[in-house]
mmCIF file with all atom_site columns, C-alpha atoms in Angstrom:
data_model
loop_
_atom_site.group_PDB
_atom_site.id
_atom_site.type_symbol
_atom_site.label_atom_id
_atom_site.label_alt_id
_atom_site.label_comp_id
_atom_site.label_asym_id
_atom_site.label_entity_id
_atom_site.label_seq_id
_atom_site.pdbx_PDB_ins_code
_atom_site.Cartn_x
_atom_site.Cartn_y
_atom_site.Cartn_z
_atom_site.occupancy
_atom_site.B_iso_or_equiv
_atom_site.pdbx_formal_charge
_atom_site.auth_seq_id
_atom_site.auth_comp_id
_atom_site.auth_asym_id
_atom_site.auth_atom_id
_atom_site.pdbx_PDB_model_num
ATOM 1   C CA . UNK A 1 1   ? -8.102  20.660  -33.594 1.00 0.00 ? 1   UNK A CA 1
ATOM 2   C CA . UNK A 1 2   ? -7.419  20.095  -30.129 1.00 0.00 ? 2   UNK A CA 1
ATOM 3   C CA . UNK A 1 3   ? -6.675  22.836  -27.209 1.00 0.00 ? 3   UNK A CA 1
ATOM 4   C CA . UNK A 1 4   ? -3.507  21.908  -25.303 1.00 0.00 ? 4   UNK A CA 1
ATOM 5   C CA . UNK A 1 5   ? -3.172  19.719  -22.279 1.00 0.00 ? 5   UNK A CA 1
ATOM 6   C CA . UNK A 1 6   ? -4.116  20.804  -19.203 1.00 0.00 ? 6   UNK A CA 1
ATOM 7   C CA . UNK A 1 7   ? -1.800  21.292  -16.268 1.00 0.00 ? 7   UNK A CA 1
ATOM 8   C CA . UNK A 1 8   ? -1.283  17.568  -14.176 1.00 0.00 ? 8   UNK A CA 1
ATOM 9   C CA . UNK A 1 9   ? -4.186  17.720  -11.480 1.00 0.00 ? 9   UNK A CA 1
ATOM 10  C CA . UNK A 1 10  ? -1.354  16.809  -8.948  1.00 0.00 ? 10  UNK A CA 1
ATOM 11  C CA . UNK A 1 11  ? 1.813   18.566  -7.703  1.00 0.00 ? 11  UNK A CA 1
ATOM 12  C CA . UNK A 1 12  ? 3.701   15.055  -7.426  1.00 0.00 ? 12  UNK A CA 1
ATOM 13  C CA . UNK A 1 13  ? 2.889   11.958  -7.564  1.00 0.00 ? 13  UNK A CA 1
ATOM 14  C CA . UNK A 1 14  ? 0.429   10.221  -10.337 1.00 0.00 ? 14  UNK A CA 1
ATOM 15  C CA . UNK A 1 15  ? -2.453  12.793  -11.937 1.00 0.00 ? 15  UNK A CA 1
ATOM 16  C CA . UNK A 1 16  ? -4.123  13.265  -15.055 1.00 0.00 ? 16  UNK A CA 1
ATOM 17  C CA . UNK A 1 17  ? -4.236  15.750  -17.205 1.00 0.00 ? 17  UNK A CA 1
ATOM 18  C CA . UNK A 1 18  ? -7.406  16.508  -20.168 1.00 0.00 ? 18  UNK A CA 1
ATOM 19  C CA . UNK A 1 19  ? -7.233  18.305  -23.217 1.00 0.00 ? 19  UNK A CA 1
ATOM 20  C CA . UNK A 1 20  ? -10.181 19.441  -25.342 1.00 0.00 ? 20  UNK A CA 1
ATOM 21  C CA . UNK A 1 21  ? -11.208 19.191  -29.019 1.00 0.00 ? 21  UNK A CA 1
ATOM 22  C CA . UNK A 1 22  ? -11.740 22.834  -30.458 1.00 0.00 ? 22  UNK A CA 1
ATOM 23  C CA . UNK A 1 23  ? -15.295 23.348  -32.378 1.00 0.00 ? 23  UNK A CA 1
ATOM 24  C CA . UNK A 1 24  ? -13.769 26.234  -35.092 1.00 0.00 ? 24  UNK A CA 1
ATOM 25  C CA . UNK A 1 25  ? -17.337 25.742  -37.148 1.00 0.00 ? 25  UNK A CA 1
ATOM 26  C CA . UNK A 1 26  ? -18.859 29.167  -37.588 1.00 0.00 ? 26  UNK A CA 1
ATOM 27  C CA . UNK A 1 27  ? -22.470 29.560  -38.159 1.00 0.00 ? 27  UNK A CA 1
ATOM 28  C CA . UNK A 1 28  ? -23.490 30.329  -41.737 1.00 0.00 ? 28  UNK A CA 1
ATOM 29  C CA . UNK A 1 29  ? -26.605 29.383  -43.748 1.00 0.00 ? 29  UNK A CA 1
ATOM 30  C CA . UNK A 1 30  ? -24.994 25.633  -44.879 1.00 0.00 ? 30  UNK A CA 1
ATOM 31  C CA . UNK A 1 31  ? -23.557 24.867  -42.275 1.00 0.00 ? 31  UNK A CA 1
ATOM 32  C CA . UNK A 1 32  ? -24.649 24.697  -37.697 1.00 0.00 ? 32  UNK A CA 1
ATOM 33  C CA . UNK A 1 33  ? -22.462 25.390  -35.521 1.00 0.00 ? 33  UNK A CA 1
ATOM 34  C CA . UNK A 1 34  ? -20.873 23.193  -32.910 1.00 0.00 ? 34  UNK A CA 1
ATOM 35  C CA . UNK A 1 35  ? -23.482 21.352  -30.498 1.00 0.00 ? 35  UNK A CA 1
ATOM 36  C CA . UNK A 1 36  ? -23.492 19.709  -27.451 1.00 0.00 ? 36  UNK A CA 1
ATOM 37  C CA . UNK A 1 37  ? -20.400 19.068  -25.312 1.00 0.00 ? 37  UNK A CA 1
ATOM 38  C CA . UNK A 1 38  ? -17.205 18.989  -26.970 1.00 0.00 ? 38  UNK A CA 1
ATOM 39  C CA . UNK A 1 39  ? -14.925 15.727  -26.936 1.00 0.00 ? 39  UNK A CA 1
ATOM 40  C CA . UNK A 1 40  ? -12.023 14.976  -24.822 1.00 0.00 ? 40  UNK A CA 1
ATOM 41  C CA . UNK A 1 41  ? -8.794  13.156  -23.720 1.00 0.00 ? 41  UNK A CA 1
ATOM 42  C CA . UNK A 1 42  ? -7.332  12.029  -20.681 1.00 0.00 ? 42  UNK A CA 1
ATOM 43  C CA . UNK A 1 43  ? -3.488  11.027  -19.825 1.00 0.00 ? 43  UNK A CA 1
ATOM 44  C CA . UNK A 1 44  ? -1.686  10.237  -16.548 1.00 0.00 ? 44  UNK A CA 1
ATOM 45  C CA . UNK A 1 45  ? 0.932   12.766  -15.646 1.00 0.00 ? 45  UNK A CA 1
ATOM 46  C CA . UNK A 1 46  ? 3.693   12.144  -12.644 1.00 0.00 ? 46  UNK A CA 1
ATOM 47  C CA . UNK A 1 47  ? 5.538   14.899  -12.139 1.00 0.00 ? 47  UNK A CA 1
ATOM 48  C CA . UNK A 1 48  ? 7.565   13.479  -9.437  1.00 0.00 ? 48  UNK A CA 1
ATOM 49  C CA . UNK A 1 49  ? 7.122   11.248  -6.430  1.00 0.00 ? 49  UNK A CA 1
ATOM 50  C CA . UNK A 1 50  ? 5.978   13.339  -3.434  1.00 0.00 ? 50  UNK A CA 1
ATOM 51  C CA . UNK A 1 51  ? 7.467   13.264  -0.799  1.00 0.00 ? 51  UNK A CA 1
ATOM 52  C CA . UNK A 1 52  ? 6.987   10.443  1.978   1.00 0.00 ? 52  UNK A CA 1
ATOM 53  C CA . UNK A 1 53  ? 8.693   10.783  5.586   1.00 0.00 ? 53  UNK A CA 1
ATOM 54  C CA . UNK A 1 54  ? 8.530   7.494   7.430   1.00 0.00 ? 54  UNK A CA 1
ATOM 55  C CA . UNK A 1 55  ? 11.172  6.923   9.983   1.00 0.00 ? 55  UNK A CA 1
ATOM 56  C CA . UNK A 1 56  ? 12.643  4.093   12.917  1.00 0.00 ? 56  UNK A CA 1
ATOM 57  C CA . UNK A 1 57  ? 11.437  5.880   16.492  1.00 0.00 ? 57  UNK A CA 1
ATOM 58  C CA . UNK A 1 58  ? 12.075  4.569   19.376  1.00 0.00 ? 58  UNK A CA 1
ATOM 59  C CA . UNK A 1 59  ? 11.201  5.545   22.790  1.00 0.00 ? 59  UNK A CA 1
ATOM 60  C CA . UNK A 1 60  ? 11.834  3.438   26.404  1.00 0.00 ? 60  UNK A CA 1
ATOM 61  C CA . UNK A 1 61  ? 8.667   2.137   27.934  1.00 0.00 ? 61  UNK A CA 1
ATOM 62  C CA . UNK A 1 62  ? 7.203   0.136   30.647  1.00 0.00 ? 62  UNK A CA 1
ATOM 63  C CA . UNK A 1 63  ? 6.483   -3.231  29.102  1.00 0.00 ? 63  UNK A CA 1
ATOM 64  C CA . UNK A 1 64  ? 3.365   -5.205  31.156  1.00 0.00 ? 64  UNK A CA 1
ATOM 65  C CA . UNK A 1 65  ? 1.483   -8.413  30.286  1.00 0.00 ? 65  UNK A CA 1
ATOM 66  C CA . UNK A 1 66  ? -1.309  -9.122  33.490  1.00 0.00 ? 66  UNK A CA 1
ATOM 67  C CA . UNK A 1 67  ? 0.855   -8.352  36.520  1.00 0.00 ? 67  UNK A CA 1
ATOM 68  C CA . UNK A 1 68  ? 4.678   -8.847  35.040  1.00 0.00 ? 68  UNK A CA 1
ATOM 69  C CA . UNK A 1 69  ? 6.412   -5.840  34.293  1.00 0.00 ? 69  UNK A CA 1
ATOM 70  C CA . UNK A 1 70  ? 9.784   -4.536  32.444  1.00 0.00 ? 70  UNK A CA 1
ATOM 71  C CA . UNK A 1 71  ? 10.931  -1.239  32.924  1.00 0.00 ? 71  UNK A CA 1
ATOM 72  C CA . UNK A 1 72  ? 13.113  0.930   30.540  1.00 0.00 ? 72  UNK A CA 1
ATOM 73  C CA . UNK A 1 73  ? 12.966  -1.279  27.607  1.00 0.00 ? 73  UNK A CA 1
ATOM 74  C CA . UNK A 1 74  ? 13.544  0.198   24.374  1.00 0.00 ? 74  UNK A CA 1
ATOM 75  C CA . UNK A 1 75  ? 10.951  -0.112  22.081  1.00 0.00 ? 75  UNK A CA 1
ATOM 76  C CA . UNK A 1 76  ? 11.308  0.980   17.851  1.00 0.00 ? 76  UNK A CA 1
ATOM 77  C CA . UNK A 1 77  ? 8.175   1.386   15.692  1.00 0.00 ? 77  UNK A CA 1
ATOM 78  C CA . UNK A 1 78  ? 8.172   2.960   12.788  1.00 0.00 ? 78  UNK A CA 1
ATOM 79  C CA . UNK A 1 79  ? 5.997   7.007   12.524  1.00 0.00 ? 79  UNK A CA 1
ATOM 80  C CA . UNK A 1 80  ? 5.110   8.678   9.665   1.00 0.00 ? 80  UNK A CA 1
ATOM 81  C CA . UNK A 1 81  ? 3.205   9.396   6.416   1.00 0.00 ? 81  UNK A CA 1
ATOM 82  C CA . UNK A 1 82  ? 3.181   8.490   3.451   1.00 0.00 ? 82  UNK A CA 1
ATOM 83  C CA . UNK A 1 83  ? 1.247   9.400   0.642   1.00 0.00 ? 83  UNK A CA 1
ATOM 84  C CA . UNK A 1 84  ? -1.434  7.745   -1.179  1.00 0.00 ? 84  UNK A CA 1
ATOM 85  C CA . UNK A 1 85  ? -2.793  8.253   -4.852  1.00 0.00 ? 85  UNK A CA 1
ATOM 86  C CA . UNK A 1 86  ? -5.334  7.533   -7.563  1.00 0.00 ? 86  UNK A CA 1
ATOM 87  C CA . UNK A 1 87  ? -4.481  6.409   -11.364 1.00 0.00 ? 87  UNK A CA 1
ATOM 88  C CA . UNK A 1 88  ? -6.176  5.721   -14.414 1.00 0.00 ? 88  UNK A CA 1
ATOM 89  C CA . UNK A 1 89  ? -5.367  2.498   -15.686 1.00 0.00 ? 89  UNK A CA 1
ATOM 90  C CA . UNK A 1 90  ? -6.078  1.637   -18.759 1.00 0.00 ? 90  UNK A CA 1
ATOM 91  C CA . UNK A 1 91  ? -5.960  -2.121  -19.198 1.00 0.00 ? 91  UNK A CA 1
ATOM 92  C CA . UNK A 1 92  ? -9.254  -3.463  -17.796 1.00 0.00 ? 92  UNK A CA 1
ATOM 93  C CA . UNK A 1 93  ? -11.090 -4.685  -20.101 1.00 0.00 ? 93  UNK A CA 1
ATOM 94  C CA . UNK A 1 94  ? -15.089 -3.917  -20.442 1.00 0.00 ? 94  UNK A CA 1
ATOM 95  C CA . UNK A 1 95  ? -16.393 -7.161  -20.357 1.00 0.00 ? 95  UNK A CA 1
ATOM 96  C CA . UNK A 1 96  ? -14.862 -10.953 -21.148 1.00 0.00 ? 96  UNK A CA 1
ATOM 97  C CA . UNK A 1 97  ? -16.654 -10.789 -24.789 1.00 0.00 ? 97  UNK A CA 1
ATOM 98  C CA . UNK A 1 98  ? -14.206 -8.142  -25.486 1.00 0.00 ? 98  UNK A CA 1
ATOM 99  C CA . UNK A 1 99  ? -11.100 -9.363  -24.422 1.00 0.00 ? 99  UNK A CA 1
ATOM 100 C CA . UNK A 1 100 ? -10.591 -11.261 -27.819 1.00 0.00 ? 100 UNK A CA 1
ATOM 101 C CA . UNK A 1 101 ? -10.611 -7.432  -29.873 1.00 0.00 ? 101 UNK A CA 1
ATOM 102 C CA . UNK A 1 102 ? -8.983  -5.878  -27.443 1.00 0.00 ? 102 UNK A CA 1
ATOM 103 C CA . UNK A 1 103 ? -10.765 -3.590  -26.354 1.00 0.00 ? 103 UNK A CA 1
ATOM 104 C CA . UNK A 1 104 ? -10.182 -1.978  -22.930 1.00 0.00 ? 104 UNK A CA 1
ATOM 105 C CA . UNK A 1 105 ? -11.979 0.773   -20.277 1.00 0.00 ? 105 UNK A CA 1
ATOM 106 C CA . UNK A 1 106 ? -10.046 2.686   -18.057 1.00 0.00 ? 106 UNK A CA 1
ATOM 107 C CA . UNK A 1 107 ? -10.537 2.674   -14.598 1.00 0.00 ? 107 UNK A CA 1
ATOM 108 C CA . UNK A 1 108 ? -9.295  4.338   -11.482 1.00 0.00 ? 108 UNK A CA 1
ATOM 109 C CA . UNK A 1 109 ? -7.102  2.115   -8.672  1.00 0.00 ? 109 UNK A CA 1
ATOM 110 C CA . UNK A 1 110 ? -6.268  3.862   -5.500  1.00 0.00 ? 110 UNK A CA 1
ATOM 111 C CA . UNK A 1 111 ? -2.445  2.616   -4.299  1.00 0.00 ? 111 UNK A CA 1
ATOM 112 C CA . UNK A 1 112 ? -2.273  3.655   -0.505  1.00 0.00 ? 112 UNK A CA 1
ATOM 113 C CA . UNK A 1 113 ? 0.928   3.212   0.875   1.00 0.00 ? 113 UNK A CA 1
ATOM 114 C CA . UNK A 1 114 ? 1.888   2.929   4.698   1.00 0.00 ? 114 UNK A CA 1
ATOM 115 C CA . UNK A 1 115 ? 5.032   3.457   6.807   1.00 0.00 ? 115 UNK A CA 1
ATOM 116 C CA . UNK A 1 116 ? 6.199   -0.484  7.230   1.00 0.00 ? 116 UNK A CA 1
ATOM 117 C CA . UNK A 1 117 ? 8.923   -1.788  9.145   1.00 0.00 ? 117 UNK A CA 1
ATOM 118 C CA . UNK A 1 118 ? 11.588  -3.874  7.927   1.00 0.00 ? 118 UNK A CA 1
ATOM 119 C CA . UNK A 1 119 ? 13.148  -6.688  10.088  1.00 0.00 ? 119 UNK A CA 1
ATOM 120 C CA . UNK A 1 120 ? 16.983  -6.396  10.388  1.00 0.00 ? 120 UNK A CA 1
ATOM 121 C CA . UNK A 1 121 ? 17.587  -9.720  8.617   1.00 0.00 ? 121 UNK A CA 1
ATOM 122 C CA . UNK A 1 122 ? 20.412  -11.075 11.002  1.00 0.00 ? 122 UNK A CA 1
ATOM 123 C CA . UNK A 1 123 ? 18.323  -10.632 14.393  1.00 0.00 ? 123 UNK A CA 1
ATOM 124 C CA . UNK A 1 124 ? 14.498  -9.661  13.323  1.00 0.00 ? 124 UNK A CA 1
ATOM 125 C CA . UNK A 1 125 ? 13.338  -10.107 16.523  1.00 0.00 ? 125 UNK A CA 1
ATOM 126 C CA . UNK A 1 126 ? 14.721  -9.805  20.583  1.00 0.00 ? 126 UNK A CA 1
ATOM 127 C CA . UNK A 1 127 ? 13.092  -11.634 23.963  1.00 0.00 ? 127 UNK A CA 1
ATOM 128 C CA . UNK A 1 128 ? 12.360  -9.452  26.597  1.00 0.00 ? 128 UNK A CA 1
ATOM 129 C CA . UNK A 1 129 ? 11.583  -10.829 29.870  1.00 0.00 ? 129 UNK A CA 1
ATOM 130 C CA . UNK A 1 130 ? 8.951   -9.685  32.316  1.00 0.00 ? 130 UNK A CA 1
ATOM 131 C CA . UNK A 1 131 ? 9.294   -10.392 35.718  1.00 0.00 ? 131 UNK A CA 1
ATOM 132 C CA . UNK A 1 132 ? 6.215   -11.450 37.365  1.00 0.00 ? 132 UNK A CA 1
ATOM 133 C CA . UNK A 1 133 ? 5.384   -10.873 41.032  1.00 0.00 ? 133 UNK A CA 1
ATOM 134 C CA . UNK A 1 134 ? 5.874   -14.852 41.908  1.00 0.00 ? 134 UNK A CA 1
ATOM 135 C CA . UNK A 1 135 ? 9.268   -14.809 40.843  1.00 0.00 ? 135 UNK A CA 1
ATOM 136 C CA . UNK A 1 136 ? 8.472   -15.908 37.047  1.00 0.00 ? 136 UNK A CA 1
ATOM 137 C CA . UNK A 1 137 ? 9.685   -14.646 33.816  1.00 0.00 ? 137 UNK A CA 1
ATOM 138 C CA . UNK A 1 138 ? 7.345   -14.034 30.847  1.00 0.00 ? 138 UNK A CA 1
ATOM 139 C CA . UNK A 1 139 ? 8.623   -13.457 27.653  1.00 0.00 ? 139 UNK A CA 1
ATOM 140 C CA . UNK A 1 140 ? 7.446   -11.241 25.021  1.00 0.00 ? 140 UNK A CA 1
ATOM 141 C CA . UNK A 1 141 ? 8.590   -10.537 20.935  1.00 0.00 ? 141 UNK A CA 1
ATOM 142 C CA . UNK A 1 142 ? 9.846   -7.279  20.010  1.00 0.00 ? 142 UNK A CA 1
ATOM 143 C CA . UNK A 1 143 ? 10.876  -6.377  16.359  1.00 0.00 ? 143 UNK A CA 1
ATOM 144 C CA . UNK A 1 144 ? 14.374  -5.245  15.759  1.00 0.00 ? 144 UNK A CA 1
ATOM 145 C CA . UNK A 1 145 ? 13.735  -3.016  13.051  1.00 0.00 ? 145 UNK A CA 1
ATOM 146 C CA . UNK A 1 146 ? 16.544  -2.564  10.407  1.00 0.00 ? 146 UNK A CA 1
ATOM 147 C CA . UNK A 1 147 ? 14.595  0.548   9.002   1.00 0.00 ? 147 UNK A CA 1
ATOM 148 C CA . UNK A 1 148 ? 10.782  1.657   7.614   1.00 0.00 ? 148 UNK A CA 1
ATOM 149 C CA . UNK A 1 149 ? 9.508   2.390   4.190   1.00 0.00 ? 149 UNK A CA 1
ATOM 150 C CA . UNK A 1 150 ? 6.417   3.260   2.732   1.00 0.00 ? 150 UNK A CA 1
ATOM 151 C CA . UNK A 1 151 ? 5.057   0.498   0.790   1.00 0.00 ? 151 UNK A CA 1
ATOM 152 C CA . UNK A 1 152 ? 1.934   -0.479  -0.256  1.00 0.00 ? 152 UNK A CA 1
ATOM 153 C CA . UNK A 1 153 ? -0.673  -1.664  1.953   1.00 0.00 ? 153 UNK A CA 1
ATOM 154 C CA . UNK A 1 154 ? -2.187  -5.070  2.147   1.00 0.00 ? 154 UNK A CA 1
ATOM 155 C CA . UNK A 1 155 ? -5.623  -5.507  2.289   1.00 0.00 ? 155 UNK A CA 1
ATOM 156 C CA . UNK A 1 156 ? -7.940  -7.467  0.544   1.00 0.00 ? 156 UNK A CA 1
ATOM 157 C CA . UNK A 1 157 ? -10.241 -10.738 1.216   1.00 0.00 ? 157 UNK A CA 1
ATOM 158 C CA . UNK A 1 158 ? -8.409  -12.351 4.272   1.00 0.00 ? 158 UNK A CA 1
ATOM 159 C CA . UNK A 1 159 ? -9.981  -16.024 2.171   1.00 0.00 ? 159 UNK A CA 1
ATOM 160 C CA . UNK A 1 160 ? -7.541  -15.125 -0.459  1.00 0.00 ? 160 UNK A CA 1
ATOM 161 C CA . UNK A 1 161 ? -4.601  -14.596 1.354   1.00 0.00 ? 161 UNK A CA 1
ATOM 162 C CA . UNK A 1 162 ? -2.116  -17.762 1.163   1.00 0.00 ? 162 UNK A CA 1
ATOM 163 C CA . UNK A 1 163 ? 0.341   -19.265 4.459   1.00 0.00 ? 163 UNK A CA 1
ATOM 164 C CA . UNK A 1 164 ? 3.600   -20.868 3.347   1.00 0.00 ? 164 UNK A CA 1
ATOM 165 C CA . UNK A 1 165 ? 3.569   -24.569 3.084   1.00 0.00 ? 165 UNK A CA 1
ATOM 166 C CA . UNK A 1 166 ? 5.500   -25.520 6.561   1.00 0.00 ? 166 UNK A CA 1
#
């Protein structure tokens, strides 16, 4: 028989959860008793997505590049956290010979997620110039930030990252 499933080792977001296999054997004088550890199960659990607070700031700064300089420009980034997590997935499989049964391993996969800003699609981006002490403008890129999310991170091998074709 088996016991019943555990509580989800999470309060939100993706977890796990075990249950064990009961040993009722009772020694008599045909038959052992249970040995060694007893068998169990695992299964992912999400009781709900947690919470994630990522938000458009914005604060007016002093912009300089060398000596040029703009003051009170409004600058937005986005601030906050967002929570990362750990699942079992269950389709890898254990080696290439067994792909052809079928046969799979679990594994774990941490998904982090970060607060990421998405360009308003109309303007994405404004000019700001800096005036420089010999009279000259420079001109930096600022976003213009339509609003932030937590999404999953990038990362990886930078060799395996692709450009668009121009």
């Amino acid at each position: 028989d088996w016991g019943s499933w555990s509580a989800c080792d999470v309060s939100c977001g993706n977890g796990t959860q075990t249950r064990t296999k009961i040993c009722n054997a009772t020694e008599t004088a045909c038959c052992p008793t249970c040995t060694g550890d007893a068998p169990f199960e695992m299964q992912a659990c999400n009781l709900m997505d947690c919470p994630s607070v990522c938000d458009v700031q914005t604060d007016v700064r002093t912009l300089t590049k060398g000596e040029c300089v703009a003051e009170n420009v409004e600058v937005m980034y986005c601030s906050g956290k967002c929570d990362s997590y750990t699942r079992i997935n269950s389709f890898a499989p254990i080696n290439d010979t067994y792909i052809q049964n079928h046969q799979y391993a679990p594994f774990f996969e941490t998904v982090c997620k970060c607060c990421t800003y998405i360009l308003n699609e109309i303007q994405p981006v404004r000019f700001i110039g800096l005036e420089c002490p010999n009279g000259d403008l420079d001109d930096v890129v600022l976003p213009n930030i339509d609003r932030c999310e937590c999404l999953e991170c990038g990362g990886g091998n930078p060799d395996e990252l692709t450009t668009p074709s121009p």
